[in-house]
Coordinates of C-alpha atoms in Angstrom, one line a residue:
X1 CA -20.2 -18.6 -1.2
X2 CA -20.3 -20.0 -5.0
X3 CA -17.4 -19.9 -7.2
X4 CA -18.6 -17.6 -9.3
X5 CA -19.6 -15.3 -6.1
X6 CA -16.1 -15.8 -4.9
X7 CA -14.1 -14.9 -8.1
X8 CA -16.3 -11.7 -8.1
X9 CA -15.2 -10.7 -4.8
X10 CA -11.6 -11.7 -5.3
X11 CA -11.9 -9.5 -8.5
X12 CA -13.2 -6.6 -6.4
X13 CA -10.6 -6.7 -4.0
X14 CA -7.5 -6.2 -6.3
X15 CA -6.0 -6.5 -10.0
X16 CA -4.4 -9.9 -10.0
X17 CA -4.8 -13.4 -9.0
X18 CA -2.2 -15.9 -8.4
X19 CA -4.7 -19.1 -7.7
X20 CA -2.5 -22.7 -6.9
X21 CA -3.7 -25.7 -6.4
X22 CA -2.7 -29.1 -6.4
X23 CA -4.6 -31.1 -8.7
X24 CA -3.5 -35.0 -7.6
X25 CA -2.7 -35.9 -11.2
X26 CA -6.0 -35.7 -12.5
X27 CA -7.4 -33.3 -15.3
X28 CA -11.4 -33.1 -16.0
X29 CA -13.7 -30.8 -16.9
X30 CA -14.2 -29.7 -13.7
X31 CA -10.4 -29.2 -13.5
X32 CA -10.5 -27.4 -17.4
X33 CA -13.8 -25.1 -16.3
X34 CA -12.1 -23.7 -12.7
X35 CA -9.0 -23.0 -14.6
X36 CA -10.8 -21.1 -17.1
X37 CA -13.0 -19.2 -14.7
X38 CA -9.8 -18.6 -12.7
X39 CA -8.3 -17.0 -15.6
X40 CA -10.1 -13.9 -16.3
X41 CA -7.6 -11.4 -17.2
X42 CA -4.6 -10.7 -19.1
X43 CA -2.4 -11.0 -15.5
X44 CA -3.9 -14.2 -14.0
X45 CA -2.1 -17.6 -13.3
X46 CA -3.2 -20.7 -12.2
X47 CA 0.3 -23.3 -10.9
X48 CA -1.0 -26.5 -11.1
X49 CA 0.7 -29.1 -9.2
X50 CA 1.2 -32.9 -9.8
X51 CA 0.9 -32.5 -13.0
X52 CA 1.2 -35.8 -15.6
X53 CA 2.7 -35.4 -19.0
X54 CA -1.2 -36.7 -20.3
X55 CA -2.4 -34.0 -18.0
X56 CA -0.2 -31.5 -19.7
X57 CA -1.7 -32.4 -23.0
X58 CA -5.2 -32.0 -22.1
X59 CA -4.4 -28.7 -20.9
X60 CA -2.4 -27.5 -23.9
X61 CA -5.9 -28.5 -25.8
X62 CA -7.9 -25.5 -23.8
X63 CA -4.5 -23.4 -22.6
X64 CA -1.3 -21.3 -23.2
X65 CA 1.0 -22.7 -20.3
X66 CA 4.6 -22.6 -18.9
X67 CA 6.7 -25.5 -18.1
X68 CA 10.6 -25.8 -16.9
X69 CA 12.2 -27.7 -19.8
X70 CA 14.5 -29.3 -17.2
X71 CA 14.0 -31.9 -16.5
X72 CA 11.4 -33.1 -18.9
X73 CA 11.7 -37.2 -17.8
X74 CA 9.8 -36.1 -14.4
X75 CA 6.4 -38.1 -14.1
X76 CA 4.9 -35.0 -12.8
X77 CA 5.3 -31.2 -12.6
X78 CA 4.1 -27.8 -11.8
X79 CA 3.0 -25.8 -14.4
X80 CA 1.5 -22.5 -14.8
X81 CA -1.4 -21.7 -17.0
X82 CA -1.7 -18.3 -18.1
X83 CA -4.4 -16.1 -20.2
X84 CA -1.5 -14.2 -21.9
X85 CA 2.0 -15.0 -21.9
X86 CA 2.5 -11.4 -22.7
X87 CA 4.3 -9.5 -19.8
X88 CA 5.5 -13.4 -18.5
X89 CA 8.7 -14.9 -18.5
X90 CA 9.8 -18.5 -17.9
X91 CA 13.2 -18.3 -16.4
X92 CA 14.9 -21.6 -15.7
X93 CA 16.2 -22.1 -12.2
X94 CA 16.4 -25.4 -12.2
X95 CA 19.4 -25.9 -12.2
X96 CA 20.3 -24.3 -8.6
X97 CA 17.2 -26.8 -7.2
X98 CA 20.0 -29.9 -5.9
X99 CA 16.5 -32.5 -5.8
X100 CA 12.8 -32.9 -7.9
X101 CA 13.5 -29.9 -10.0
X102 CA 10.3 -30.8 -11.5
X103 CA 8.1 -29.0 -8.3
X104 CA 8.9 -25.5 -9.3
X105 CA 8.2 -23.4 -12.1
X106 CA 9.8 -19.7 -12.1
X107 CA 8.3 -16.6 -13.8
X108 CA 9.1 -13.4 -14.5
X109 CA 5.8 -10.4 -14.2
X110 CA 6.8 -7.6 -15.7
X111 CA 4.6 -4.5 -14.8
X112 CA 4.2 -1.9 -18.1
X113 CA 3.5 1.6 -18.2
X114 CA 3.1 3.3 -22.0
X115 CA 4.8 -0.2 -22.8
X116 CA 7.8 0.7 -20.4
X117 CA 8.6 -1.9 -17.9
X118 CA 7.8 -0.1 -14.6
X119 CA 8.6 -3.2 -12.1
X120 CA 8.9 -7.0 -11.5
X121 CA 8.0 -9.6 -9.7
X122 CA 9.0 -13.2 -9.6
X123 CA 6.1 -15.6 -9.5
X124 CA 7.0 -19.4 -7.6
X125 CA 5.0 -22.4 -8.1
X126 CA 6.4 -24.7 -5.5
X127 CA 5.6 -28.5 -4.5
X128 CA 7.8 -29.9 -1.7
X129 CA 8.5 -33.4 -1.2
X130 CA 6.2 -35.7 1.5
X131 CA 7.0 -38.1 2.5
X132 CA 5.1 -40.9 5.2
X133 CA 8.9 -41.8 6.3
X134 CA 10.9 -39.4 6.6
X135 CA 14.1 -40.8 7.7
X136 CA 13.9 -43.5 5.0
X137 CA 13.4 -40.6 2.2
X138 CA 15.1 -37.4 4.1
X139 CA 18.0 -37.6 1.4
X140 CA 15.5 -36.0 -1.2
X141 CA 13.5 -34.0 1.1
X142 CA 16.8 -32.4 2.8
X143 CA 18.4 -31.3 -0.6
X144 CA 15.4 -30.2 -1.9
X145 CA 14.4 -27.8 1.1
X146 CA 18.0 -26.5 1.5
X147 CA 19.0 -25.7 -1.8
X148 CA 15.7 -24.2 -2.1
X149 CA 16.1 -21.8 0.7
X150 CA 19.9 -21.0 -0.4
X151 CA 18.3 -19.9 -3.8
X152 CA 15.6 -17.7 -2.3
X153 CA 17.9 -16.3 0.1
X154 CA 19.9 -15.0 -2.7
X155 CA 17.0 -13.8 -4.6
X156 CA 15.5 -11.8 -1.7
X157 CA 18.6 -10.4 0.0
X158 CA 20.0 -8.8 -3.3
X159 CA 16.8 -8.1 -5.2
X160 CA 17.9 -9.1 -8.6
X161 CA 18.9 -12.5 -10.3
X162 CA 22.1 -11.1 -11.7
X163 CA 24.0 -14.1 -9.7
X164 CA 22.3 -16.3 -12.1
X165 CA 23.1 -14.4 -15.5
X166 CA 19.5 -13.0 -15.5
X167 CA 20.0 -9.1 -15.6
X168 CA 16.7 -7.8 -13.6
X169 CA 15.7 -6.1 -10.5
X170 CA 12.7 -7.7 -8.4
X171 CA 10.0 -6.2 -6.7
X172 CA 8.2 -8.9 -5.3
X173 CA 8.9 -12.3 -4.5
X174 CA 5.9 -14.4 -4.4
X175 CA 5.5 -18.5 -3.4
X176 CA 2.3 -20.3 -3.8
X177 CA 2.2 -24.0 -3.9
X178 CA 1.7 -27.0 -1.9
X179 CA 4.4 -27.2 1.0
X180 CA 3.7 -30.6 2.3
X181 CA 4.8 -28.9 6.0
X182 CA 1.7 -28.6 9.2
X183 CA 3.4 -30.5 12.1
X184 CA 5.0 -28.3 14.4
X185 CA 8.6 -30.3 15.2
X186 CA 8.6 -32.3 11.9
X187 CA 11.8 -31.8 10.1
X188 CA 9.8 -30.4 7.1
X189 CA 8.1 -27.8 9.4
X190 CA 11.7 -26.8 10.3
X191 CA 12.4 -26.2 6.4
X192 CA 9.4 -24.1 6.3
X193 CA 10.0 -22.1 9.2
X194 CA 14.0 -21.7 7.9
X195 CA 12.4 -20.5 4.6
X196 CA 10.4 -17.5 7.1
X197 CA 13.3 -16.8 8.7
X198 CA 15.2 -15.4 5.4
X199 CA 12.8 -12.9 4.9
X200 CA 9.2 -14.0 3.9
X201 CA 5.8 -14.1 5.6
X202 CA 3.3 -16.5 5.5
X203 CA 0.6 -14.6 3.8
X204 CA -2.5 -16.6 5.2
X205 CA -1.2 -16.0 8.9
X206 CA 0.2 -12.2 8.4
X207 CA -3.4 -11.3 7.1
X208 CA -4.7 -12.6 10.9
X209 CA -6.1 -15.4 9.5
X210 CA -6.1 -19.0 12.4
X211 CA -3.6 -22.2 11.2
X212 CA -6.7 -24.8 11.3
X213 CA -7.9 -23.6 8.4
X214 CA -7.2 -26.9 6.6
X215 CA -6.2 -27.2 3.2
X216 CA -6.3 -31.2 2.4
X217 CA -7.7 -33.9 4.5
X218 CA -6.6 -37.0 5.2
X219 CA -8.0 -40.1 7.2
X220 CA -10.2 -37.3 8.9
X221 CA -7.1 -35.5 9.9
X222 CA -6.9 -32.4 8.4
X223 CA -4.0 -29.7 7.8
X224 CA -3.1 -26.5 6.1
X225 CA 0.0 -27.7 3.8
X226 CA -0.9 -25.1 0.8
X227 CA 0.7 -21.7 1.0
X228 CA 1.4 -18.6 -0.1
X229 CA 4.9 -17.0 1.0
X230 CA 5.8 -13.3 0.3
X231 CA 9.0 -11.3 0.9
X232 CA 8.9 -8.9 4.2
X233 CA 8.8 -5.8 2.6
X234 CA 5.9 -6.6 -0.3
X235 CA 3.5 -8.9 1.3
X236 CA 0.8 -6.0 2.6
X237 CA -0.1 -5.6 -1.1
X238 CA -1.8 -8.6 -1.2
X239 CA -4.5 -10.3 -0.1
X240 CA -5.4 -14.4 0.1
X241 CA -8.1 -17.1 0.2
X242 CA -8.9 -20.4 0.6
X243 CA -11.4 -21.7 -2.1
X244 CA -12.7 -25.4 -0.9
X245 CA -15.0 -26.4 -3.9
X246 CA -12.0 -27.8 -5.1
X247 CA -11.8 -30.7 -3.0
X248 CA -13.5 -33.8 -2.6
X249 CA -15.8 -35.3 -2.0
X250 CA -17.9 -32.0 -4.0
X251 CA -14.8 -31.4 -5.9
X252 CA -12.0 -33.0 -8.4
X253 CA -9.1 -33.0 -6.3
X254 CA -7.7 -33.7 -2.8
X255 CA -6.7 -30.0 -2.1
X256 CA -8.0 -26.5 -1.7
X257 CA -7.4 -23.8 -3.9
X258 CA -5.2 -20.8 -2.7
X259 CA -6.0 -17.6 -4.3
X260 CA -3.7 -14.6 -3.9
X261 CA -5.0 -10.9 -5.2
X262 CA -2.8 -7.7 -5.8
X263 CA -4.3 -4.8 -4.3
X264 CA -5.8 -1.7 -6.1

């Protein structure tokens, strides 16, 4: 199926797409022309991950775009390009995040009716720490992971962020990013799996999808480490993909896309 095949059918299927990918630090124009084909209406979002402070400024050149002002010495982010910042909200949760606040990006969608917000949701871009040694780096892989999940917890068992002087209900929660987590028994699997167990599905295997649908590739060893997470109760209004013409050797990066579509 071609891209532009692809986004027709996503299109058909529902009323907004959430599309994340990691984009290994490099922007081209065949990183600015997939962004821009991924943003076709007012509600779409593209997270961008391992993104570089030049990278940010080639995007701001063809974009409107959200970025956590905290910190802002990080050598990379996760961003969110938007069509419209109308109906968005950047909310800084930073803060709560106790390592690399830089991987996640918080947003606010506010649903309207006659200009009356009706719902919202609260949109994650997420990029976990990997590491190749894991006991010599597990002191910024651990705090990241648990004070991510302590936060989420929150969030999802109370439905609102009034905790965190942010006076709103939410609908639904949803994560997208890259997880860095495949091997069953690896402590970052573990995290994962702890982040499930406070009330999320993993949207790729709850729509009967199989695990070995890889996501990145490495020395011929491939592995699904790009997700989308959604809380229990909201995750049958969704629907997810996997877009491969982002990755090499055909693409510009090292990862798959993940596209997530709202249901009509």
């Amino acid at each position: 199926m071609t891209n532009d095949s692809f986004l027709r059918y996503a299109k058909e299927k529902g009323e907004k797409m959430i599309t994340s990918l990691n984009i290994n630090q490099s922007v081209t124009q065949n990183t600015i022309d997939y962004i821009s084909k991924q943003l076709k209406t007012e509600n779409d979002i593209v997270l961008l991950h391992e993104v570089t402070r030049d990278n940010i400024k080639k995007i701001s050149e063809n974009f409107k775009y959200f970025e956590a002002n905290y910190p802002n010495t990080a050598y990379f982010k996760t961003i969110a390009v938007v069509k419209s910042k109308d109906n968005l909200k950047n909310i800084e949760l930073q803060p709560y995040i106790a390592s690399q606040k830089n991987r996640t990006i918080f947003l606010l969608k506010h649903h309207k009716k006659n200009d009356i917000i009706t719902s919202t949701d609260l949109v994650i871009g997420l990029h976990a720490p990997s590491h190749n040694d894991e006991k010599a780096n597990f002191a910024s892989v651990t705090p990241f992971w648990q004070s991510t999940i302590d936060l989420l917890d929150k969030i999802n068992s109370y439905k609102c962020l009034n905790m965190f002087g942010i006076n709103v209900k939410i609908n639904d929660i949803i994560i997208a990013g890259d997880l860095n987590a495949y091997i069953p028994g690896t402590e970052r699997k573990r995290f994962l799996n702890k982040l499930l167990s406070v009330g999320f599905v993993d949207l790729w295997i709850e729509t009967n999808h199989l695990n070995n649908c890889f996501t990145y590739e490495d020395d011929n060893k491939g592995s699904r480490i790009d997700y989308c997470l959604i809380n229990d109760e909201s995750w049958k209004k969704y629907t997810i993909d996997i877009d491969d013409n982002t990755r090499t050797p055909n693409g510009f990066t090292d990862h798959s896309a993940i596209i997530i579509t709202r249901n009509k």
